[in-house]
Amino acid sequence: MLSCKNISKHFLLGNSLKSVKVLKDVSLNIDAGQITALKGPSGSGKSTLLNLISGLEEPSYGEIYLNKTCLNKLSINELSSFRNNNIGIIFQFFNLINDLSILENISLPLLLRGVTKKTAEQNARVLIDNIGLLDRIDYKTNLLSGGECQRVAIARALITEPKIILADEPTGNLDAKNTLNVMKLLISNCRMNNTSLLMVTHDESLISEFDKVLMLDSGKIV
Ligand SMILES: Nc1ncnc2c1ncn2[C@@H]1O[C@H](COP(=O)(O)OP(=O)(O)OP(=O)(O)O)[C@@H](O)[C@H]1O
Ligand SMILES: [Mg+2]
């Protein structure tokens, strides 16, 4: 389903000719519906790898395929529509739009896709029920707790029924109880929809729920 073939990422340092090699010849495969954890020390390249897979950055070498599509051959416009149709992204700091309500935040990806407001909001309501926030559906998201924000971000990633969800330390900012709830919610929804999940996590308590654990060290899969 997802296939990274020999990808490397180098960053130029400031104006100098020196570059840092952040990812070194990384190859990996994730099957449809596979729930994968990505672990590794700080600075090992986990976020960089997720940014490449989501198409937010380009690899220096190598190619990334999602099913038969090579992300690195798409134009910027093709890439953003491909992302909207296939990839869900969840960040550590939620990246919700604070001026919008829960309902509006979760409906937005479908509106961007051209779905009518009525249908988008109907679908969003089902997910808002699933994340346990129906009683706060019209709250602006800046009034919510961290755990609640992350539940909203999960619903926003799920609403487009992506083939894969990329989550970069989605519980990094939450306490132990919310970490468990958020991870369970995310994993069970991915299982239900046969959505693949690639999640950066340092949390060991639910590691047995994952099908596979990948470890990055100094830019290499070990
Ligand atoms: N735009 C950039 N320019 C130069 N160096 C960068 C850039 N982005 C990331 N790096 C470097 O790449 C390395 C890997 O960063 P990355 O954010 O992928 O690590 P990480 O594994 O996600 O770490 P953490 O667990 O702390 O989030 C770091 O040393 C970082 O300084
Ligand atoms: Mg990171």
Coordinates of N, CA and C and ligand atoms in Angstrom, one line a residue:
M1 N 0.8 -1.2 0.0 CA 0.0 0.0 0.0 C 0.9 1.3 0.0
L2 N 1.6 1.5 1.1 CA 2.6 2.5 1.2 C 4.0 1.9 1.0
S3 N 4.8 2.5 0.1 CA 6.1 2.0 -0.1 C 7.1 3.1 -0.2
C4 N 8.1 3.2 0.7 CA 9.2 4.1 0.6 C 10.4 3.4 0.0
K5 N 10.9 3.9 -1.1 CA 12.0 3.2 -1.7 C 13.3 4.0 -1.7
N6 N 14.2 3.6 -0.8 CA 15.6 4.2 -0.7 C 15.5 5.7 -0.6
I7 N 14.8 6.2 0.4 CA 14.7 7.7 0.5 C 15.7 8.2 1.4
S8 N 16.3 9.3 0.9 CA 17.2 10.1 1.7 C 16.8 11.5 1.8
K9 N 17.1 12.2 2.9 CA 16.7 13.6 2.9 C 17.9 14.4 3.5
H10 N 18.4 15.4 2.7 CA 19.5 16.2 3.2 C 19.0 17.6 3.3
F11 N 19.4 18.3 4.3 CA 19.1 19.8 4.5 C 20.3 20.6 4.3
L12 N 20.3 21.7 3.5 CA 21.4 22.6 3.5 C 21.4 23.4 4.8
L13 N 22.6 23.6 5.3 CA 22.7 24.4 6.6 C 22.9 25.9 6.2
G14 N 21.9 26.7 6.5 CA 21.9 28.1 6.3 C 22.4 28.4 4.9
N15 N 23.3 29.4 4.7 CA 23.8 29.7 3.4 C 25.1 28.9 3.0
S16 N 25.5 28.0 3.9 CA 26.7 27.3 3.7 C 26.5 26.2 2.7
L17 N 27.6 25.6 2.2 CA 27.5 24.4 1.3 C 27.4 23.1 2.1
K18 N 27.4 23.2 3.4 CA 27.3 22.0 4.2 C 25.9 21.5 4.3
S19 N 25.7 20.2 4.3 CA 24.4 19.7 4.4 C 24.3 18.6 5.5
V20 N 23.2 18.5 6.2 CA 23.0 17.4 7.1 C 22.2 16.3 6.5
K21 N 22.6 15.1 6.7 CA 21.9 14.0 6.2 C 21.0 13.5 7.3
V22 N 19.7 13.7 7.1 CA 18.7 13.4 8.2 C 18.1 12.0 8.0
L23 N 17.8 11.7 6.7 CA 17.4 10.3 6.4 C 18.3 9.7 5.4
K24 N 18.7 8.4 5.7 CA 19.7 7.8 4.9 C 19.2 6.4 4.3
D25 N 18.8 6.5 3.1 CA 18.4 5.2 2.4 C 17.4 4.4 3.1
V26 N 16.3 5.1 3.4 CA 15.2 4.5 4.2 C 14.2 3.8 3.2
S27 N 14.0 2.5 3.5 CA 13.0 1.8 2.7 C 12.0 1.1 3.7
L28 N 10.7 1.2 3.4 CA 9.8 0.6 4.2 C 8.5 0.3 3.5
N29 N 7.7 -0.6 3.9 CA 6.4 -0.9 3.4 C 5.3 -1.0 4.5
I30 N 4.2 -0.5 4.2 CA 3.1 -0.6 5.1 C 1.9 -1.1 4.3
D31 N 1.3 -2.2 4.8 CA 0.2 -2.9 4.1 C -1.1 -2.1 4.4
A32 N -2.2 -2.4 3.6 CA -3.5 -1.8 3.9 C -4.0 -2.3 5.2
G33 N -4.4 -1.3 6.0 CA -5.0 -1.7 7.3 C -3.9 -1.9 8.4
Q34 N -2.6 -1.9 8.1 CA -1.6 -2.2 9.0 C -1.4 -1.0 10.0
I35 N -1.3 -1.3 11.3 CA -1.1 -0.3 12.4 C 0.3 -0.4 12.8
T36 N 1.1 0.7 12.5 CA 2.5 0.7 12.6 C 2.9 1.8 13.6
A37 N 3.8 1.5 14.5 CA 4.4 2.5 15.4 C 5.8 2.9 14.8
L38 N 6.1 4.1 14.9 CA 7.5 4.6 14.5 C 8.1 5.2 15.7
K39 N 9.2 4.6 16.1 CA 9.9 5.0 17.3 C 11.4 5.4 17.0
G40 N 12.0 6.0 18.0 CA 13.4 6.4 17.8 C 13.7 7.7 18.6
P41 N 15.0 7.9 18.9 CA 15.4 9.0 19.7 C 15.1 10.4 19.0
S42 N 15.0 11.4 19.9 CA 14.8 12.7 19.4 C 15.9 13.1 18.3
G43 N 15.4 13.6 17.2 CA 16.4 14.0 16.2 C 16.7 12.9 15.2
S44 N 16.1 11.7 15.4 CA 16.5 10.6 14.5 C 15.8 10.7 13.1
G45 N 14.9 11.6 12.9 CA 14.3 11.8 11.6 C 12.8 11.4 11.5
K46 N 12.2 11.1 12.6 CA 10.8 10.6 12.5 C 9.8 11.6 11.9
S47 N 9.9 12.9 12.3 CA 9.0 13.9 11.8 C 9.3 14.2 10.3
T48 N 10.6 14.2 10.0 CA 11.0 14.4 8.6 C 10.4 13.3 7.7
L49 N 10.5 12.0 8.2 CA 10.0 10.9 7.4 C 8.5 11.1 7.2
L50 N 7.7 11.5 8.2 CA 6.3 11.7 8.0 C 6.0 12.9 7.1
N51 N 6.8 13.9 7.2 CA 6.6 15.0 6.2 C 6.8 14.6 4.8
L52 N 7.8 13.7 4.6 CA 8.0 13.2 3.2 C 6.8 12.4 2.7
I53 N 6.3 11.5 3.6 CA 5.2 10.6 3.2 C 4.0 11.4 3.0
S54 N 3.8 12.5 3.7 CA 2.6 13.3 3.5 C 2.7 14.2 2.3
G55 N 3.9 14.3 1.7 CA 4.1 15.1 0.6 C 4.3 16.6 1.0
L56 N 4.5 16.9 2.3 CA 4.7 18.3 2.7 C 6.2 18.7 2.4
E57 N 7.1 17.7 2.3 CA 8.4 17.9 1.8 C 8.8 16.9 0.8
E58 N 9.9 17.2 0.0 CA 10.4 16.3 -1.0 C 11.6 15.6 -0.6
P59 N 11.7 14.3 -0.9 CA 13.0 13.6 -0.6 C 14.1 14.1 -1.5
S60 N 15.4 14.0 -1.0 CA 16.5 14.4 -1.8 C 16.8 13.3 -2.8
Y61 N 16.6 12.0 -2.4 CA 16.7 10.8 -3.3 C 15.6 9.9 -2.9
G62 N 15.2 9.0 -3.9 CA 14.3 8.0 -3.6 C 12.9 8.3 -3.9
E63 N 12.0 7.4 -3.8 CA 10.6 7.6 -4.2 C 9.6 7.0 -3.2
I64 N 8.4 7.7 -3.1 CA 7.4 7.2 -2.2 C 6.1 6.9 -3.0
Y65 N 5.6 5.7 -2.9 CA 4.4 5.3 -3.6 C 3.3 5.0 -2.6
L66 N 2.1 5.5 -3.0 CA 0.9 5.1 -2.3 C 0.0 4.4 -3.3
N67 N -0.1 3.1 -3.1 CA -0.6 2.2 -4.1 C 0.2 2.4 -5.4
K68 N -0.4 2.8 -6.5 CA 0.4 2.9 -7.7 C 0.9 4.3 -8.0
T69 N 0.5 5.2 -7.1 CA 0.9 6.6 -7.4 C 2.2 7.0 -6.8
C70 N 3.1 7.5 -7.6 CA 4.4 8.0 -7.0 C 4.2 9.5 -6.7
L71 N 4.2 9.8 -5.4 CA 4.0 11.1 -4.9 C 4.9 12.1 -5.5
N72 N 6.2 11.7 -5.7 CA 7.2 12.6 -6.2 C 7.1 13.0 -7.6
K73 N 6.1 12.4 -8.3 CA 5.9 12.8 -9.7 C 4.7 13.7 -9.9
L74 N 4.0 14.1 -8.8 CA 2.8 14.9 -8.9 C 3.2 16.4 -8.8
S75 N 2.4 17.2 -9.5 CA 2.5 18.6 -9.4 C 2.0 19.1 -8.0
I76 N 2.2 20.3 -7.6 CA 1.7 20.8 -6.3 C 0.2 20.7 -6.2
N77 N -0.5 21.0 -7.3 CA -2.0 20.9 -7.3 C -2.5 19.4 -7.2
E78 N -1.8 18.6 -8.0 CA -2.2 17.2 -7.9 C -1.9 16.6 -6.6
L79 N -0.8 17.0 -6.0 CA -0.4 16.5 -4.7 C -1.4 16.9 -3.6
S80 N -1.9 18.2 -3.6 CA -2.8 18.5 -2.5 C -4.2 17.8 -2.7
S81 N -4.6 17.6 -3.9 CA -5.8 16.8 -4.1 C -5.6 15.4 -3.7
F82 N -4.5 14.8 -4.1 CA -4.2 13.4 -3.7 C -4.1 13.3 -2.2
R83 N -3.5 14.3 -1.5 CA -3.5 14.2 -0.1 C -4.9 14.2 0.5
N84 N -5.7 15.2 0.0 CA -7.1 15.3 0.5 C -7.9 14.0 0.3
N85 N -7.6 13.2 -0.7 CA -8.3 12.0 -1.0 C -7.7 10.8 -0.3
N86 N -6.5 10.8 0.1 CA -5.9 9.5 0.5 C -5.2 9.6 1.9
I87 N -4.8 10.8 2.3 CA -3.9 10.8 3.5 C -4.6 11.7 4.6
G88 N -4.6 11.1 5.8 CA -5.1 11.9 7.0 C -3.8 12.2 7.8
I89 N -3.8 13.5 8.4 CA -2.6 13.8 9.1 C -3.0 14.3 10.5
I90 N -2.4 13.9 11.6 CA -2.6 14.3 12.9 C -1.3 14.8 13.5
F91 N -1.3 16.0 14.1 CA -0.1 16.6 14.6 C -0.1 16.6 16.1
Q92 N 1.0 16.8 16.7 CA 1.1 16.8 18.2 C 0.3 18.0 18.8
F93 N 0.4 19.1 18.1 CA -0.3 20.3 18.6 C -1.6 20.6 17.9
F94 N -2.3 19.5 17.4 CA -3.6 19.5 16.9 C -3.8 20.2 15.6
N95 N -3.3 21.5 15.4 CA -3.5 22.3 14.2 C -5.0 22.4 13.9
L96 N -5.8 22.7 14.9 CA -7.2 23.0 14.6 C -7.3 24.4 14.2
I97 N -8.5 24.8 13.6 CA -8.7 26.3 13.4 C -9.6 26.8 14.5
N98 N -8.9 27.6 15.4 CA -9.6 27.9 16.7 C -10.8 28.8 16.5
D99 N -10.9 29.5 15.4 CA -12.1 30.4 15.2 C -13.3 29.5 14.8
L100 N -13.1 28.3 14.4 CA -14.2 27.4 14.0 C -14.7 26.5 15.1
S101 N -15.9 26.1 15.0 CA -16.5 25.2 16.0 C -16.0 23.7 15.7
I102 N -16.3 22.8 16.6 CA -15.9 21.4 16.4 C -16.5 20.9 15.1
L103 N -17.8 21.2 14.9 CA -18.5 20.8 13.7 C -17.9 21.3 12.5
E104 N -17.5 22.6 12.5 CA -16.9 23.2 11.3 C -15.5 22.7 11.0
N105 N -14.7 22.5 12.1 CA -13.3 21.9 11.9 C -13.4 20.6 11.2
I106 N -14.3 19.7 11.7 CA -14.4 18.4 11.2 C -15.0 18.3 9.8
S107 N -15.9 19.2 9.5 CA -16.6 19.2 8.2 C -15.6 19.7 7.1
L108 N -14.7 20.6 7.5 CA -13.9 21.3 6.5 C -13.2 20.5 5.4
P109 N -12.6 19.3 5.7 CA -12.0 18.6 4.7 C -12.9 18.1 3.6
L110 N -14.2 17.8 4.0 CA -15.2 17.4 3.0 C -15.7 18.6 2.2
L111 N -15.8 19.8 2.8 CA -16.2 21.0 2.1 C -15.1 21.3 1.0
L112 N -13.8 21.2 1.4 CA -12.7 21.4 0.5 C -12.8 20.5 -0.7
R113 N -13.4 19.3 -0.5 CA -13.5 18.3 -1.6 C -14.7 18.6 -2.4
G114 N -15.6 19.6 -2.0 CA -16.7 19.9 -2.9 C -18.0 19.2 -2.4
V115 N -18.0 18.6 -1.3 CA -19.2 17.9 -0.7 C -20.1 19.0 -0.2
T116 N -21.4 18.8 -0.3 CA -22.3 19.9 0.2 C -22.2 20.0 1.7
K117 N -22.6 21.2 2.2 CA -22.5 21.5 3.6 C -23.3 20.5 4.4
K118 N -24.5 20.2 3.9 CA -25.5 19.4 4.6 C -24.9 18.0 4.8
T119 N -24.4 17.4 3.7 CA -23.8 16.1 3.8 C -22.5 16.1 4.7
A120 N -21.7 17.1 4.5 CA -20.4 17.2 5.3 C -20.8 17.2 6.8
E121 N -21.8 18.0 7.2 CA -22.2 18.1 8.6 C -22.8 16.8 9.1
Q122 N -23.6 16.2 8.2 CA -24.2 14.9 8.7 C -23.1 13.9 9.0
N123 N -22.1 13.8 8.1 CA -21.0 12.8 8.3 C -20.2 13.2 9.6
A124 N -20.0 14.6 9.7 CA -19.2 15.0 10.9 C -19.9 14.7 12.2
R125 N -21.3 14.8 12.2 CA -22.0 14.5 13.4 C -21.8 13.1 13.9
V126 N -21.8 12.1 13.0 CA -21.6 10.7 13.3 C -20.2 10.6 14.0
L127 N -19.2 11.2 13.5 CA -17.9 11.1 14.1 C -17.8 11.9 15.5
I128 N -18.5 13.0 15.5 CA -18.5 13.8 16.8 C -19.2 12.9 17.9
D129 N -20.2 12.2 17.5 CA -20.8 11.2 18.5 C -19.8 10.2 18.9
N130 N -19.1 9.7 17.9 CA -18.1 8.6 18.2 C -16.9 9.1 19.1
I131 N -16.5 10.4 19.0 CA -15.5 10.9 19.9 C -16.1 11.5 21.2
G132 N -17.4 11.4 21.4 CA -18.0 11.7 22.7 C -18.1 13.2 22.9
L133 N -18.2 14.0 21.8 CA -18.3 15.5 22.0 C -19.6 16.1 21.4
L134 N -20.6 15.3 21.3 CA -21.9 15.8 20.7 C -22.4 17.0 21.5
D135 N -22.3 17.0 22.8 CA -22.8 18.0 23.7 C -22.0 19.3 23.5
R136 N -20.9 19.3 22.8 CA -20.1 20.5 22.6 C -19.9 20.8 21.1
I137 N -20.8 20.3 20.3 CA -20.6 20.4 18.8 C -20.4 21.8 18.3
D138 N -21.0 22.8 19.0 CA -20.8 24.2 18.5 C -19.7 25.0 19.2
Y139 N -19.0 24.3 20.1 CA -17.9 25.0 20.8 C -16.8 25.4 19.9
K140 N -16.3 26.6 20.0 CA -15.0 26.9 19.3 C -13.9 26.0 19.9
T141 N -12.9 25.6 19.1 CA -12.0 24.6 19.7 C -11.0 25.2 20.6
N142 N -10.9 26.5 20.7 CA -10.0 27.0 21.7 C -10.5 26.9 23.1
L143 N -11.8 26.5 23.3 CA -12.3 26.3 24.6 C -12.1 24.9 25.1
L144 N -11.5 24.0 24.3 CA -11.4 22.6 24.6 C -10.1 22.2 25.3
S145 N -10.1 21.1 26.0 CA -8.9 20.6 26.6 C -8.0 20.0 25.6
G146 N -6.8 19.7 25.9 CA -5.8 19.1 25.0 C -6.4 17.7 24.5
G147 N -6.9 16.9 25.4 CA -7.4 15.6 25.0 C -8.6 15.7 24.0
E148 N -9.5 16.7 24.3 CA -10.6 17.0 23.5 C -10.2 17.5 22.1
C149 N -9.2 18.4 22.1 CA -8.7 18.9 20.8 C -8.2 17.7 20.0
Q150 N -7.4 16.8 20.6 CA -6.9 15.7 19.8 C -8.0 14.8 19.3
R151 N -9.1 14.6 20.1 CA -10.2 13.8 19.6 C -10.8 14.5 18.3
V152 N -10.9 15.8 18.4 CA -11.4 16.5 17.2 C -10.5 16.3 16.0
A153 N -9.2 16.4 16.3 CA -8.2 16.2 15.1 C -8.3 14.8 14.6
I154 N -8.5 13.8 15.4 CA -8.7 12.5 14.9 C -9.9 12.4 14.0
A155 N -11.0 13.0 14.5 CA -12.3 12.9 13.7 C -12.1 13.7 12.3
R156 N -11.3 14.8 12.4 CA -11.1 15.5 11.1 C -10.2 14.7 10.2
A157 N -9.3 13.9 10.7 CA -8.5 13.0 9.8 C -9.3 11.9 9.3
L158 N -10.3 11.4 10.1 CA -11.0 10.2 9.6 C -12.1 10.5 8.6
I159 N -12.6 11.8 8.6 CA -13.8 12.1 7.9 C -13.7 11.9 6.4
T160 N -12.5 12.0 5.9 CA -12.3 11.8 4.4 C -12.1 10.3 4.1
E161 N -12.2 9.4 5.1 CA -11.9 8.0 4.9 C -10.6 7.8 4.1
P162 N -9.5 8.3 4.7 CA -8.2 8.2 4.0 C -7.7 6.7 4.0
K163 N -6.7 6.4 3.1 CA -6.1 5.1 3.0 C -5.1 5.0 4.2
I164 N -4.5 6.1 4.5 CA -3.5 6.0 5.6 C -3.6 7.3 6.5
I165 N -3.4 7.1 7.8 CA -3.3 8.2 8.7 C -1.9 8.3 9.2
L166 N -1.3 9.5 9.1 CA 0.0 9.7 9.6 C -0.1 10.6 10.9
A167 N 0.4 10.1 12.0 CA 0.2 10.8 13.3 C 1.6 11.0 13.9
D168 N 1.9 12.3 14.1 CA 3.2 12.6 14.7 C 3.1 12.9 16.2
E169 N 3.4 12.0 17.0 CA 3.3 12.1 18.5 C 1.9 12.7 18.9
P170 N 0.8 12.1 18.5 CA -0.5 12.7 18.7 C -0.8 12.8 20.2
T171 N -0.1 12.0 21.0 CA -0.4 12.0 22.5 C 0.8 12.7 23.2
G172 N 1.7 13.3 22.5 CA 2.9 13.9 23.1 C 2.6 15.0 24.1
N173 N 1.4 15.6 24.0 CA 1.0 16.7 24.8 C -0.1 16.4 25.8
L174 N -0.3 15.1 26.0 CA -1.5 14.7 26.8 C -1.0 13.9 28.0
D175 N -1.9 13.9 29.1 CA -1.6 13.1 30.3 C -1.9 11.6 30.0
A176 N -1.5 10.8 31.0 CA -1.5 9.3 30.7 C -3.0 8.8 30.4
K177 N -4.0 9.4 31.1 CA -5.3 8.9 30.8 C -5.8 9.3 29.4
N178 N -5.5 10.5 29.0 CA -5.9 11.0 27.7 C -5.1 10.3 26.6
T179 N -3.9 10.0 26.9 CA -3.0 9.2 26.0 C -3.7 7.9 25.6
L180 N -4.1 7.2 26.7 CA -4.7 5.9 26.4 C -6.0 6.0 25.6
N181 N -6.9 7.0 26.0 CA -8.1 7.2 25.3 C -7.9 7.5 23.8
V182 N -7.0 8.5 23.6 CA -6.8 9.0 22.2 C -6.2 7.8 21.4
M183 N -5.2 7.1 21.9 CA -4.6 6.0 21.1 C -5.7 4.9 20.8
K184 N -6.5 4.6 21.8 CA -7.5 3.5 21.6 C -8.5 4.0 20.5
L185 N -8.9 5.2 20.6 CA -9.9 5.8 19.7 C -9.3 5.7 18.2
L186 N -8.1 6.2 18.1 CA -7.4 6.2 16.8 C -7.3 4.8 16.2
I187 N -6.7 3.9 17.0 CA -6.5 2.5 16.6 C -7.8 1.8 16.2
S188 N -8.8 1.9 17.1 CA -10.0 1.2 16.8 C -10.7 1.7 15.6
N189 N -10.7 3.0 15.3 CA -11.3 3.6 14.1 C -10.5 3.1 12.9
C190 N -9.2 3.1 12.9 CA -8.4 2.6 11.8 C -8.8 1.1 11.5
R191 N -8.9 0.3 12.6 CA -9.2 -1.1 12.4 C -10.6 -1.2 11.7
M192 N -11.5 -0.4 12.2 CA -12.9 -0.5 11.7 C -13.0 -0.2 10.2
N193 N -12.2 0.8 9.8 CA -12.2 1.2 8.4 C -11.1 0.6 7.5
N194 N -10.4 -0.3 8.0 CA -9.2 -0.8 7.3 C -8.3 0.3 6.8
T195 N -8.1 1.3 7.6 CA -7.2 2.4 7.3 C -5.8 2.1 7.9
S196 N -4.7 2.2 7.2 CA -3.4 2.1 7.7 C -3.1 3.2 8.6
L197 N -2.2 3.0 9.6 CA -1.8 4.0 10.5 C -0.3 3.9 10.7
L198 N 0.4 5.1 10.6 CA 1.8 5.2 10.9 C 1.9 6.3 12.0
M199 N 2.2 5.9 13.2 CA 2.2 6.8 14.3 C 3.5 6.9 15.0
V200 N 4.0 8.1 15.1 CA 5.2 8.3 16.0 C 4.7 8.3 17.4
T201 N 5.3 7.4 18.2 CA 4.9 7.4 19.7 C 6.1 6.9 20.5
H202 N 6.1 7.5 21.7 CA 7.1 7.0 22.7 C 6.4 6.2 23.8
D203 N 5.1 6.1 23.7 CA 4.3 5.4 24.7 C 4.4 3.9 24.5
E204 N 4.7 3.2 25.6 CA 4.9 1.8 25.6 C 3.6 1.0 26.0
S205 N 2.7 1.7 26.6 CA 1.6 1.0 27.3 C 0.7 0.3 26.3
L206 N 0.5 0.8 25.1 CA -0.4 0.2 24.1 C 0.4 -0.4 22.9
I207 N 1.7 -0.7 23.1 CA 2.5 -1.1 22.0 C 2.1 -2.4 21.4
S208 N 1.4 -3.3 22.3 CA 1.0 -4.6 21.8 C -0.2 -4.5 20.8
E209 N -0.8 -3.3 20.8 CA -2.0 -3.1 19.9 C -1.5 -2.9 18.4
F210 N -0.2 -2.6 18.3 CA 0.3 -2.3 16.9 C 0.7 -3.6 16.2
D211 N 0.6 -3.7 14.9 CA 1.0 -4.8 14.1 C 2.5 -4.9 13.9
K212 N 3.1 -3.7 13.9 CA 4.5 -3.6 13.5 C 5.1 -2.4 14.2
V213 N 6.4 -2.5 14.6 CA 7.1 -1.3 15.2 C 8.4 -1.1 14.4
L214 N 8.5 0.1 13.8 CA 9.7 0.5 13.1 C 10.5 1.4 14.0
M215 N 11.8 1.2 13.9 CA 12.7 2.0 14.7 C 13.7 2.8 13.9
L216 N 13.7 4.1 14.1 CA 14.7 4.9 13.3 C 15.8 5.3 14.3
D217 N 17.1 5.2 13.8 CA 18.2 5.7 14.6 C 19.1 6.4 13.7
S218 N 19.4 7.7 14.0 CA 20.3 8.5 13.1 C 20.0 8.4 11.7
G219 N 18.7 8.5 11.3 CA 18.2 8.5 10.0 C 18.2 7.2 9.2
K220 N 18.4 6.1 10.0 CA 18.3 4.8 9.4 C 17.3 3.9 10.1
I221 N 16.6 3.0 9.3 CA 15.7 2.1 10.0 C 16.6 1.0 10.5
V222 N 16.4 0.7 11.8 CA 17.3 -0.4 12.4 C 16.4 -1.5 12.9
Ligands
LIG1 N1 14.6 22.3 7.7 C1 15.6 21.7 8.3 N2 16.9 22.2 8.1 C2 17.9 21.7 8.8 N3 17.9 20.6 9.6 C3 16.7 20.1 9.9 C4 15.5 20.6 9.2 N4 14.4 19.9 9.7 C5 14.9 19.0 10.5 N5 16.2 19.1 10.6 C6 17.1 18.2 11.5 O1 16.9 16.9 11.2 C7 17.0 16.1 12.3 C8 15.8 15.2 12.5 O2 14.6 16.0 12.8 P1 13.2 15.4 13.1 O3 12.3 16.6 13.4 O4 12.8 14.6 11.9 O5 13.5 14.5 14.3 P2 12.5 13.6 15.2 O6 12.9 12.2 15.2 O7 11.1 13.9 14.8 O8 12.7 14.2 16.7 P3 11.7 14.5 17.9 O9 11.5 13.1 18.5 O10 12.5 15.4 18.8 O11 10.5 15.1 17.3 C9 17.2 17.0 13.5 O12 18.6 17.0 13.8 C10 16.8 18.4 12.9 O13 17.6 19.4 13.5
MG2 MG 9.4 14.9 15.7

